[in-house]
Tab-separated table of C-alpha atoms in Angstrom:
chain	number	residue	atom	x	y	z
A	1	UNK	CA	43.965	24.024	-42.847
A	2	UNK	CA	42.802	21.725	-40.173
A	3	UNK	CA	41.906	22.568	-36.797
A	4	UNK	CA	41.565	19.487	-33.307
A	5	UNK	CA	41.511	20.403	-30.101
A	6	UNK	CA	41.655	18.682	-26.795
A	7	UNK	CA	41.529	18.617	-23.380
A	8	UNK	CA	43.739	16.786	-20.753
A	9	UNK	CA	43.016	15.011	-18.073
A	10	UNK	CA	43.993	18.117	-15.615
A	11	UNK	CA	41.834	20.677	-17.482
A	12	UNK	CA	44.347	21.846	-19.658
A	13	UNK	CA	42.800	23.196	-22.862
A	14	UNK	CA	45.301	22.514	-26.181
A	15	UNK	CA	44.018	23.369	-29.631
A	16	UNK	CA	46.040	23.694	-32.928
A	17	UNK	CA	45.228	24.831	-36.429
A	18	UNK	CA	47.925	22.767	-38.668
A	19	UNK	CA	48.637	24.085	-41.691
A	20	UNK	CA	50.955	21.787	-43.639
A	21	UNK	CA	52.186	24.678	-46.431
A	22	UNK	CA	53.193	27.008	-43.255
A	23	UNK	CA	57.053	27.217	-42.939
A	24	UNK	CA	56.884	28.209	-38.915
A	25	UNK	CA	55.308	27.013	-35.831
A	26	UNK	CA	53.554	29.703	-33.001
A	27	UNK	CA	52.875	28.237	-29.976
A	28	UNK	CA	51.154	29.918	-26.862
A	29	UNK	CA	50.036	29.432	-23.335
A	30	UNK	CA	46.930	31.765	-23.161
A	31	UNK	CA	46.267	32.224	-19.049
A	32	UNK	CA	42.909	33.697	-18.374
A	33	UNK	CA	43.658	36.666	-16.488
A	34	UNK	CA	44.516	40.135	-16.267
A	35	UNK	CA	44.202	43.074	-14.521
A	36	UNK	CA	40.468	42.799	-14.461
A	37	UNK	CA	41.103	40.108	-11.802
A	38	UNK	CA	43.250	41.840	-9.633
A	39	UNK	CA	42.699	42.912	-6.278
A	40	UNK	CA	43.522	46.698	-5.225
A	41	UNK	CA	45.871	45.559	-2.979
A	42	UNK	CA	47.579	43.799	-5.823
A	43	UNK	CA	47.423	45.635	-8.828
A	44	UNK	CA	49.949	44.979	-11.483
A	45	UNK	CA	50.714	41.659	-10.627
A	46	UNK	CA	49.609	40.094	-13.316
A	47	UNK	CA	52.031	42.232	-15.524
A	48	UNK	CA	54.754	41.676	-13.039
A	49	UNK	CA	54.400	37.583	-12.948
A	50	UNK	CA	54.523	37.843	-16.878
A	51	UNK	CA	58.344	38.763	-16.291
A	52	UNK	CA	58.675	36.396	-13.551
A	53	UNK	CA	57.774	33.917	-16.109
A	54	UNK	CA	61.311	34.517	-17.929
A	55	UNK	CA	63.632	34.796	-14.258
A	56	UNK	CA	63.525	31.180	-14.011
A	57	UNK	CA	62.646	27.550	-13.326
A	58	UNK	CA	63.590	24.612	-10.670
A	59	UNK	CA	65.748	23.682	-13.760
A	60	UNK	CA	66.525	26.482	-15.525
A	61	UNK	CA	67.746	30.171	-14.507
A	62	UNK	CA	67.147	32.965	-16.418
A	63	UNK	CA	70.165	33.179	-18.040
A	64	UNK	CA	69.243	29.786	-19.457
A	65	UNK	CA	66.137	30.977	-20.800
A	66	UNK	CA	67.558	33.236	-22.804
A	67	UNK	CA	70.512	31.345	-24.116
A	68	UNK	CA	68.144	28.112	-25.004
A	69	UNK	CA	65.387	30.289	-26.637
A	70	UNK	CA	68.432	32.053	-28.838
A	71	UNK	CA	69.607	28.449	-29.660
A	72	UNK	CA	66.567	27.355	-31.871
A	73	UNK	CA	65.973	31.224	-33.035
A	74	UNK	CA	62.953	31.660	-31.061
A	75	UNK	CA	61.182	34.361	-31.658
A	76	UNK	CA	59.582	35.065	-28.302
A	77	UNK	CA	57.956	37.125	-25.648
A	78	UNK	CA	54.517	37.646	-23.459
A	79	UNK	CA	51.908	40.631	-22.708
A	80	UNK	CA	49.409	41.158	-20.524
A	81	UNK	CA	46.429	43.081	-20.766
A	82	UNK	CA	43.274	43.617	-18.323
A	83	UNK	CA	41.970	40.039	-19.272
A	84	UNK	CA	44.813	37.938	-20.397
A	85	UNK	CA	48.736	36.762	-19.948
A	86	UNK	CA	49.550	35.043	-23.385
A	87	UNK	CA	53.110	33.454	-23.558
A	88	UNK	CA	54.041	32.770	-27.297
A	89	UNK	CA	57.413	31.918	-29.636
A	90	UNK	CA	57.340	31.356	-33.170
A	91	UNK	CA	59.826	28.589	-34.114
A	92	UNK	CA	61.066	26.428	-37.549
A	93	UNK	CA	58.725	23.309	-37.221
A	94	UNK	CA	61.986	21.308	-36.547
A	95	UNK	CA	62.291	23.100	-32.801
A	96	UNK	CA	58.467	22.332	-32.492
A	97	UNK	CA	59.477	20.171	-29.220
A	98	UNK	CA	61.939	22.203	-27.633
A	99	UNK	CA	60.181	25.180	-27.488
A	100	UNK	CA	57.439	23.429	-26.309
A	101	UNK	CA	59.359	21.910	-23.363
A	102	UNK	CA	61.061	25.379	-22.703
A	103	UNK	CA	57.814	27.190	-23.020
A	104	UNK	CA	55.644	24.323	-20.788
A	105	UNK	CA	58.678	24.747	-18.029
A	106	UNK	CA	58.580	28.460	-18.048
A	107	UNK	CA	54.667	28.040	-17.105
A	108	UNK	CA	55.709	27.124	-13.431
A	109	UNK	CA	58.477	29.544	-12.401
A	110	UNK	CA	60.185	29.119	-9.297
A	111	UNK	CA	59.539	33.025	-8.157
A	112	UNK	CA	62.858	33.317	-6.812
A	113	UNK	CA	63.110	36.241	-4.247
A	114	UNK	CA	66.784	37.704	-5.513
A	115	UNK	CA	64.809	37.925	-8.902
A	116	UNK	CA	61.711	39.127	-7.660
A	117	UNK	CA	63.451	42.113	-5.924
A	118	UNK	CA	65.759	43.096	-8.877
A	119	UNK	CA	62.822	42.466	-10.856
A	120	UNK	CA	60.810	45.095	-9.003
A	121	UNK	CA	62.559	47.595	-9.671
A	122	UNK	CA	62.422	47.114	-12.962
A	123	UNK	CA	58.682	47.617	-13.001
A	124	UNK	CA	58.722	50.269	-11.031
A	125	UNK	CA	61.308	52.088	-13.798
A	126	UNK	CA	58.730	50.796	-16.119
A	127	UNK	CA	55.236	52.651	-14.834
A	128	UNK	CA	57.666	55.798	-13.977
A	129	UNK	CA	58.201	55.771	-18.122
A	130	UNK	CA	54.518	54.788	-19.465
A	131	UNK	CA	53.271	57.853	-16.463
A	132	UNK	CA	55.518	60.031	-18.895
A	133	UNK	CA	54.035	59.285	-22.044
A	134	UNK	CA	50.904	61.123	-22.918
A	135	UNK	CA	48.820	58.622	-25.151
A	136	UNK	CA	49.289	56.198	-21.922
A	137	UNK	CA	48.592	58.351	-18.948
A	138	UNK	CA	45.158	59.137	-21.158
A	139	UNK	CA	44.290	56.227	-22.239
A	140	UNK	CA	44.422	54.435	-18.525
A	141	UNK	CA	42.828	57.446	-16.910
A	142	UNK	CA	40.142	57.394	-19.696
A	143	UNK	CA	39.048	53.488	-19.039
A	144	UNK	CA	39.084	54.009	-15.321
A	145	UNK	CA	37.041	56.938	-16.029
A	146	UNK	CA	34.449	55.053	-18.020
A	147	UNK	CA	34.468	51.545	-16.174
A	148	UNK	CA	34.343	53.105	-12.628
A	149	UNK	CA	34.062	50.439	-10.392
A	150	UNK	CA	33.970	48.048	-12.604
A	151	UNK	CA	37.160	45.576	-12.900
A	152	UNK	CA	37.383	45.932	-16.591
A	153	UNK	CA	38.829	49.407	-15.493
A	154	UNK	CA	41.835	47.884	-13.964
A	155	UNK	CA	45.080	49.314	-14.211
A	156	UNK	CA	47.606	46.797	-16.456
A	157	UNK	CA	50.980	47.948	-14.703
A	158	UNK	CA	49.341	48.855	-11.110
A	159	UNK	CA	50.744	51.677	-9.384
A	160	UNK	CA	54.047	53.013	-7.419
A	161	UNK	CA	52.205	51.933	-4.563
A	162	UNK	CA	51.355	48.659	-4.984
A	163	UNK	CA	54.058	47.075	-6.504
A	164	UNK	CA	56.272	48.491	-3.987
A	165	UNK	CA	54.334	46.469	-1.337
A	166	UNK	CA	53.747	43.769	-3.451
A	167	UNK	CA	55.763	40.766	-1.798
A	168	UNK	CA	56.714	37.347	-3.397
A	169	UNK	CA	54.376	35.288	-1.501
A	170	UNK	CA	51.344	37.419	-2.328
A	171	UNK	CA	52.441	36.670	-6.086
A	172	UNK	CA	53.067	33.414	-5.539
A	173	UNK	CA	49.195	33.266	-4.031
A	174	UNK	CA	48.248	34.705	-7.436
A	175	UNK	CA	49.803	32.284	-9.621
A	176	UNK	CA	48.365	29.537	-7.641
A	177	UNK	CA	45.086	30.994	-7.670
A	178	UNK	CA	44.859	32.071	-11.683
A	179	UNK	CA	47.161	29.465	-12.814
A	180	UNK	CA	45.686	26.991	-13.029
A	181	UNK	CA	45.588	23.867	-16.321
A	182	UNK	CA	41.080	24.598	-16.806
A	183	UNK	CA	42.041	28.809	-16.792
A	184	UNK	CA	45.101	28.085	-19.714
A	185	UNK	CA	44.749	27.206	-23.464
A	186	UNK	CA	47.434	25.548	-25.118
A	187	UNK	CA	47.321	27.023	-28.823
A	188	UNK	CA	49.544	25.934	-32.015
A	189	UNK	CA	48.851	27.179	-35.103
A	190	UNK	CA	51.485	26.871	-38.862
A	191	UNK	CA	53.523	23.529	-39.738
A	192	UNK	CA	53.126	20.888	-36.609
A	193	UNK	CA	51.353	17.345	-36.059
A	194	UNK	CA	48.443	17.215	-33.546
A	195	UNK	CA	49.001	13.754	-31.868
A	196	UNK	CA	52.483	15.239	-31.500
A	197	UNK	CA	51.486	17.860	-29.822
A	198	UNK	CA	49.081	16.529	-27.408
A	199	UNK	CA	51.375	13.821	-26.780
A	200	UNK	CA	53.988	16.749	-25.647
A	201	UNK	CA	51.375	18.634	-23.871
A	202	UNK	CA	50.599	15.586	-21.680
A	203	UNK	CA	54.115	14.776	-21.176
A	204	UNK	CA	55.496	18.240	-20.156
A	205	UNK	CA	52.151	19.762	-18.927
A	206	UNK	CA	50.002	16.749	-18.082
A	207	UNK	CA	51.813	16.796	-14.081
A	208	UNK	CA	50.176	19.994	-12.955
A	209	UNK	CA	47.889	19.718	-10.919
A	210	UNK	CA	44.129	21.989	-10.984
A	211	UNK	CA	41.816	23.670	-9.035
A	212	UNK	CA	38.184	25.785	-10.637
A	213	UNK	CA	39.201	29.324	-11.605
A	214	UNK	CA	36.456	32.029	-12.118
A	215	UNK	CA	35.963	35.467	-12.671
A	216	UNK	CA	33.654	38.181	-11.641
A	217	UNK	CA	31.430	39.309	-14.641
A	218	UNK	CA	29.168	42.410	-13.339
A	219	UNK	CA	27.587	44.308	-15.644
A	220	UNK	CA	28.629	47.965	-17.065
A	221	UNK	CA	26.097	50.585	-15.892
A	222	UNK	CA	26.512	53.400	-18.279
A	223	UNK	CA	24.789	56.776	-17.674
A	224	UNK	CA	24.095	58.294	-21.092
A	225	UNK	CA	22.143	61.028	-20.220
A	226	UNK	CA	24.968	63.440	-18.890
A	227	UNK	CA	28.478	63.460	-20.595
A	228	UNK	CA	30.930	62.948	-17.708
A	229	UNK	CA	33.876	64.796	-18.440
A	230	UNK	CA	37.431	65.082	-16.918
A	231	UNK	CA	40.544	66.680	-17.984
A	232	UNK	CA	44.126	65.931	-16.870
A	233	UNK	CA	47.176	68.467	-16.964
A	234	UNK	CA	50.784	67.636	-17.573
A	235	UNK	CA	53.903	69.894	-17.466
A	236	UNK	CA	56.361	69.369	-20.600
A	237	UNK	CA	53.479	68.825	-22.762
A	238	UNK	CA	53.166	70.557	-26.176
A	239	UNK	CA	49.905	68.479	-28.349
A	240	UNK	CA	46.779	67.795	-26.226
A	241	UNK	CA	44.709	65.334	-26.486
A	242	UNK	CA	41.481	64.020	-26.352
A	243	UNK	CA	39.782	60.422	-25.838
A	244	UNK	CA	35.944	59.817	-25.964
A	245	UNK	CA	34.325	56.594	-24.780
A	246	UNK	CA	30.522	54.629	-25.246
A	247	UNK	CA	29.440	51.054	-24.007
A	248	UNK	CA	30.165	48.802	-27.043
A	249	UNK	CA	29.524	45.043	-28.011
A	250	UNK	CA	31.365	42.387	-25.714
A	251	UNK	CA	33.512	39.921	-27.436
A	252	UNK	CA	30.892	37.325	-27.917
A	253	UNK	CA	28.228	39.879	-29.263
A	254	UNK	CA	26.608	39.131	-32.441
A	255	UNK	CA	27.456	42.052	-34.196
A	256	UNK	CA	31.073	42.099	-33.227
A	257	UNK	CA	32.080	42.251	-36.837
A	258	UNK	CA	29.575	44.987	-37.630
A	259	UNK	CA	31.554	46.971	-34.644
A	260	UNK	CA	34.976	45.965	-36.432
A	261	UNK	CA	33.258	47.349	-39.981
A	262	UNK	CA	31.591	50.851	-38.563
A	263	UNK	CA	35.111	51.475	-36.741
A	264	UNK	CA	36.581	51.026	-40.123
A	265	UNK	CA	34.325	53.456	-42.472
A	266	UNK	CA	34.133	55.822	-39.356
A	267	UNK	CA	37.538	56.046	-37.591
A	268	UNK	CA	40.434	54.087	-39.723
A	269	UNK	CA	43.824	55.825	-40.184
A	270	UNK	CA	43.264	56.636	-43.146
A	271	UNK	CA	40.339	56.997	-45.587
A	272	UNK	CA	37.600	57.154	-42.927
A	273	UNK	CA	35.241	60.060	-41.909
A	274	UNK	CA	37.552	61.266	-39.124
A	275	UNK	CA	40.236	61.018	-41.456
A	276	UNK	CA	38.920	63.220	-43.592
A	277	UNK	CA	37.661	65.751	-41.218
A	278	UNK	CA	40.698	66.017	-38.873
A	279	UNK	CA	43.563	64.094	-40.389
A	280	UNK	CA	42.973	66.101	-44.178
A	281	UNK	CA	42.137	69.571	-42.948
A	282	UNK	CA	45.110	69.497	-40.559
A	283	UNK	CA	43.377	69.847	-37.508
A	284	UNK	CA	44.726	66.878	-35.490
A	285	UNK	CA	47.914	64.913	-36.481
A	286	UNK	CA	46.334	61.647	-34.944
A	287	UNK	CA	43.082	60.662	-34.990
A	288	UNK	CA	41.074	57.198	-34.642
A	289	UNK	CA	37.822	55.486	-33.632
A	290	UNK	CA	37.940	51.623	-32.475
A	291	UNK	CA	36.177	49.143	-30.954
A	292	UNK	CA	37.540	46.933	-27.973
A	293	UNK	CA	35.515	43.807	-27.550
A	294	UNK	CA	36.276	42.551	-24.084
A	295	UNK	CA	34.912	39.654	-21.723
A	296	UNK	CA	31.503	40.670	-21.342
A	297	UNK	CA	31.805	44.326	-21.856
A	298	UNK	CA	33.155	46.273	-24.911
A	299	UNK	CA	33.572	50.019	-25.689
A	300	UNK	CA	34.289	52.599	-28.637
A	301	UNK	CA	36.756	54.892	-28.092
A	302	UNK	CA	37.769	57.886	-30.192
A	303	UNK	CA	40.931	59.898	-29.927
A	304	UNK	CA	42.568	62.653	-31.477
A	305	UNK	CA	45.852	64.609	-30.869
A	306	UNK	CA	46.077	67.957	-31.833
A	307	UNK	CA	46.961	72.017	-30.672
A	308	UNK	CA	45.920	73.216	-27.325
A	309	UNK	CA	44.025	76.021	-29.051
A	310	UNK	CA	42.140	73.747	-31.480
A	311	UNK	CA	41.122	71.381	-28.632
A	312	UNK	CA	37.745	72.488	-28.653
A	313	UNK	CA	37.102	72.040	-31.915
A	314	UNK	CA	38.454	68.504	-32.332
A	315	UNK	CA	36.719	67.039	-29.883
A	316	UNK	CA	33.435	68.793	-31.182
A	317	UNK	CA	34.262	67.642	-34.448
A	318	UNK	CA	35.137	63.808	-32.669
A	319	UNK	CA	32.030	63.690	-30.746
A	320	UNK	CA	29.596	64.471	-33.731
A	321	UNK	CA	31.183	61.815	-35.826
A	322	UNK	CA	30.579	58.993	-33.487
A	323	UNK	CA	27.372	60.071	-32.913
A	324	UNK	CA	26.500	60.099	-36.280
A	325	UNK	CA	27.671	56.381	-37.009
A	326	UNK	CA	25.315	55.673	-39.859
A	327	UNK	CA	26.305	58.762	-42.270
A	328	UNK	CA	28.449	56.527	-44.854
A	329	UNK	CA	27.490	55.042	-48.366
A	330	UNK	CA	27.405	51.996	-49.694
A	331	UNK	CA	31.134	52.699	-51.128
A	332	UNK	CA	31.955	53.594	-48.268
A	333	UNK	CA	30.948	50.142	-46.960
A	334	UNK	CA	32.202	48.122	-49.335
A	335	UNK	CA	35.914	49.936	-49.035
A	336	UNK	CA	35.413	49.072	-45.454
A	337	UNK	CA	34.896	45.203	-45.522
A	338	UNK	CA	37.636	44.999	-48.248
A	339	UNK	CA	39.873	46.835	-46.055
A	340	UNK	CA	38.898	44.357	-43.057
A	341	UNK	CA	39.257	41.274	-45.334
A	342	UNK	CA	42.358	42.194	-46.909
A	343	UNK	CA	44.010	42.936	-43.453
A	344	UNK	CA	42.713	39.686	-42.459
A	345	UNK	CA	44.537	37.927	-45.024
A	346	UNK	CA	47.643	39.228	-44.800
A	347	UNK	CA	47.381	38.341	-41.311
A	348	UNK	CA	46.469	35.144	-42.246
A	349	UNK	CA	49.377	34.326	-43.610
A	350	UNK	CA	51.321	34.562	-40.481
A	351	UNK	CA	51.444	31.373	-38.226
A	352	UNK	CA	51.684	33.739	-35.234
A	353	UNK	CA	48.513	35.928	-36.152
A	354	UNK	CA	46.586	33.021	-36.356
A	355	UNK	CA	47.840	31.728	-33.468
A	356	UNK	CA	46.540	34.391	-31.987
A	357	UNK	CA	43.210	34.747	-33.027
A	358	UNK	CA	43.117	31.213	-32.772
A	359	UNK	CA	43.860	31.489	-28.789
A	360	UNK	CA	41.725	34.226	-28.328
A	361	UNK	CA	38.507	33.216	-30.187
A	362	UNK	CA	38.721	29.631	-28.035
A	363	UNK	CA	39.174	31.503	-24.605
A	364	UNK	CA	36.789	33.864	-24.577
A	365	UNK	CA	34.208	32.194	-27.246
A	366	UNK	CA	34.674	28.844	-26.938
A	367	UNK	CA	34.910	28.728	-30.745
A	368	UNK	CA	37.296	28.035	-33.833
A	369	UNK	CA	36.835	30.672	-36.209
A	370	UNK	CA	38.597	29.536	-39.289
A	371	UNK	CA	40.174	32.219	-41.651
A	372	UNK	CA	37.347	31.523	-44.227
A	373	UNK	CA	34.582	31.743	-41.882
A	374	UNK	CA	35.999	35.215	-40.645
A	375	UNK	CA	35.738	36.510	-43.930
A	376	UNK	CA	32.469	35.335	-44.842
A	377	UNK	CA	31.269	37.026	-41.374
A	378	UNK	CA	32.959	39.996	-42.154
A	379	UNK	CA	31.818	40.332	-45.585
A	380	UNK	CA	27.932	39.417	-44.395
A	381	UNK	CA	28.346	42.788	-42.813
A	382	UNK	CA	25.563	45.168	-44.406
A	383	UNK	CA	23.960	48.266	-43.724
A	384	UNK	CA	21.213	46.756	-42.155
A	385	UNK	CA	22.855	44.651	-39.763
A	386	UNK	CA	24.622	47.913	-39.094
A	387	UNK	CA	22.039	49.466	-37.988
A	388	UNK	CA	20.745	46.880	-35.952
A	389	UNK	CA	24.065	47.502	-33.853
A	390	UNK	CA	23.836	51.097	-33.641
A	391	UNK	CA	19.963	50.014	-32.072
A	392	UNK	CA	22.138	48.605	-29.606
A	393	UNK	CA	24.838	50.768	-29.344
A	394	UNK	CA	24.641	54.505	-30.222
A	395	UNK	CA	28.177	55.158	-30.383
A	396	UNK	CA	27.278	58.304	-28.587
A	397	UNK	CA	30.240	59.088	-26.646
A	398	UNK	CA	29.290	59.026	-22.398
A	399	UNK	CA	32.988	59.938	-21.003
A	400	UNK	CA	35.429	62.550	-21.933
A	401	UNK	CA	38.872	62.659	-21.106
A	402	UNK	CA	40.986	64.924	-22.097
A	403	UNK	CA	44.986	65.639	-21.944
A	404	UNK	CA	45.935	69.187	-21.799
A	405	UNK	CA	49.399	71.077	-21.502
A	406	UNK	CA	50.076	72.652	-18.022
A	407	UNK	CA	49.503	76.118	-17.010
């Protein structure tokens, strides 16, 4: 593998990791913003300009969008999360260009107001389905719950509320606030030439014009010393559930992939300490702990799913075994970094994965992390370094949330 990067005259960040034996090309736009820097008047529009993205151009509608990314058998589509909009296909290196073009024009929509209408409704349909689905009416009320105030709390699809007043200027505002060439990485990753793609990226990209994009960092302000807890009813509901939340490491923390590694031997899907004391015994169908490592915050979340009546229990049993983070073995250490490294490889193999990580490591760390390098990290995990997190970190959980079955 071989990794360049560059960056244009207008800001625009483009890196690539070119991997000549790769039979595929990923490409992404990675835009540096989310939900975390939305306003309340706003919220969701960061989600909502991610579809704009595919209603159309000044020289293309949607309807040509979808026809010319069906042409070369693109394998496309965006998300958005509280920090990022990524914009991605996965081509055969011989549509390297065109999806490049396609993807490059898609980057400045023309926001058309028919489309923006029809496509409000859509979104609207959309947060009327996630409010109906248990794991995501937890979940959001759970990070709320634990960031507060902070914006790291956001809500991803906003609200009935405010995307019913959203208008089309106000998005357009957004766009040409957070859009802008220094807040985007250009990523490549799989069969593709470098020069080529720079070449391209000034070409289709190099026009655009910038402006200095920030974002507000405060720090999280965690009260450990009481457990705030909060529980949510809903009608139709049969399983309740349960999420608990601690401060974690941010995504440029040192021992990031000590987090990854403890979330592993403690709360994997299978084969982990929760596993075997709510997943084996039958007392929860669904079970987990994980860490999320975000722009200068990070938390550990556990959840479990299980019977009304054994509620109590669950989350007694959840709560003890994240704060209890160093009971494992060194087996139980080593399954865990093979388990990491072997997931890492698979990955690995997949132009888009590593297009991915690729993106994502540059963004927020300002770093290429090859797939070697992320295995030697991963298997420098030890016990001791382990520990030196949890000096850091407890893992003992500061929110509850749970999800319980109406009266």
């Amino acid at each position: 593998m071989k990794f360049d990067h560059a960056i244009l005259d207008n800001g625009l960040t483009v890196i690539g990791e070119q991997r000549e034996s790769a039979v595929s090309t990923a490409i992404g736009f990675f835009v540096k913003t989310g939900a975390r820097d939305e306003t309340k008047q706003i919220s969701g529009v960061s989600h909502f300009l991610e579809h704009m993205l595919f209603k159309g151009t000044e020289s293309r509608s949607a309807l040509d969008i979808t026809y010319q990314m069906g042409a070369i058998g693109a394998q496309a589509n965006a998300f958005t999360s509280e920090e990022s909009t990524v914009y991605y296909m996965a081509v055969l290196p011989e549509y390297f260009q065109n999806a490049l073009e396609l993807l490059s024009d898609m980057m400045r929509p023309s926001l058309d107001p028919a489309e923006f209408l029809v496509e409000k409704k859509v979104i609207l349909e959309e947060i009327a389905l996630y409010k109906d689905r248990p794991t995501y009416m937890l979940l959001e009320s759970a990070l709320a719950t634990f960031f507060d105030s902070h914006p790291a709390g956001n809500s991803v699809l906003g609200s009935i509320e405010s995307i019913s007043a959203l208008t089309r200027d106000q998005m357009a505002e957004y766009f040409n606030e957070r859009y802008q060439p220094s807040n985007i990485v250009l990523t490549a990753s799989g069969n593709f030439n470098f020069k080529e793609l720079c070449s391209l990226a000034e070409k289709y990209c190099g026009h655009w014009s910038d402006m200095q994009v920030g974002r507000n960092r405060p720090p999280l302000n965690i009260n450990k010393d009481k457990l705030v807890a909060k529980q949510l009813t809903k009608s139709d509901l049969n399983r309740a559930h349960v999420m608990l939340l601690a401060p974690g490491p941010d995504v440029r923390h040192k021992y990031r992939y000590e987090a990854d590694v403890l979330s592993t031997i403690i709360g994997d899907h299978s084969g982990s300490r929760i596993f075997w004391e709510l997943i084996d015994k039958g007392l929860a169908d669904s079970a987990s702990i994980e860490s999320e490592q975000m722009d200068g915050v990070g938390v550990f979340y556990g959840y479990a799913s299980t019977t009304p009546e054994a509620l109590p229990q669950v989350s007694d049993i959840l709560s003890n075994v994240m704060s209890t983070p160093l009971e494992f073995s060194d087996e139980d250490l080593d399954r865990a970094i093979t388990k990491t490294a072997t997931r890492l490889v698979l990955q690995g193999e997949s132009s888009m994965r590593r297009m991915m990580t690729c993106g994502f490591d540059w963004m927020y760390g300002g770093e290429y992390i090859s797939l070697e390098e992320e295995l030697r990290r991963t298997k420098a995990v030890t016990r001791n370094s382990i520990e030196n997190l949890v000096k850091q970190f407890d893992f003992k959980p500061s929110h509850k949330v749970s999800l319980v079955p109406a009266l």
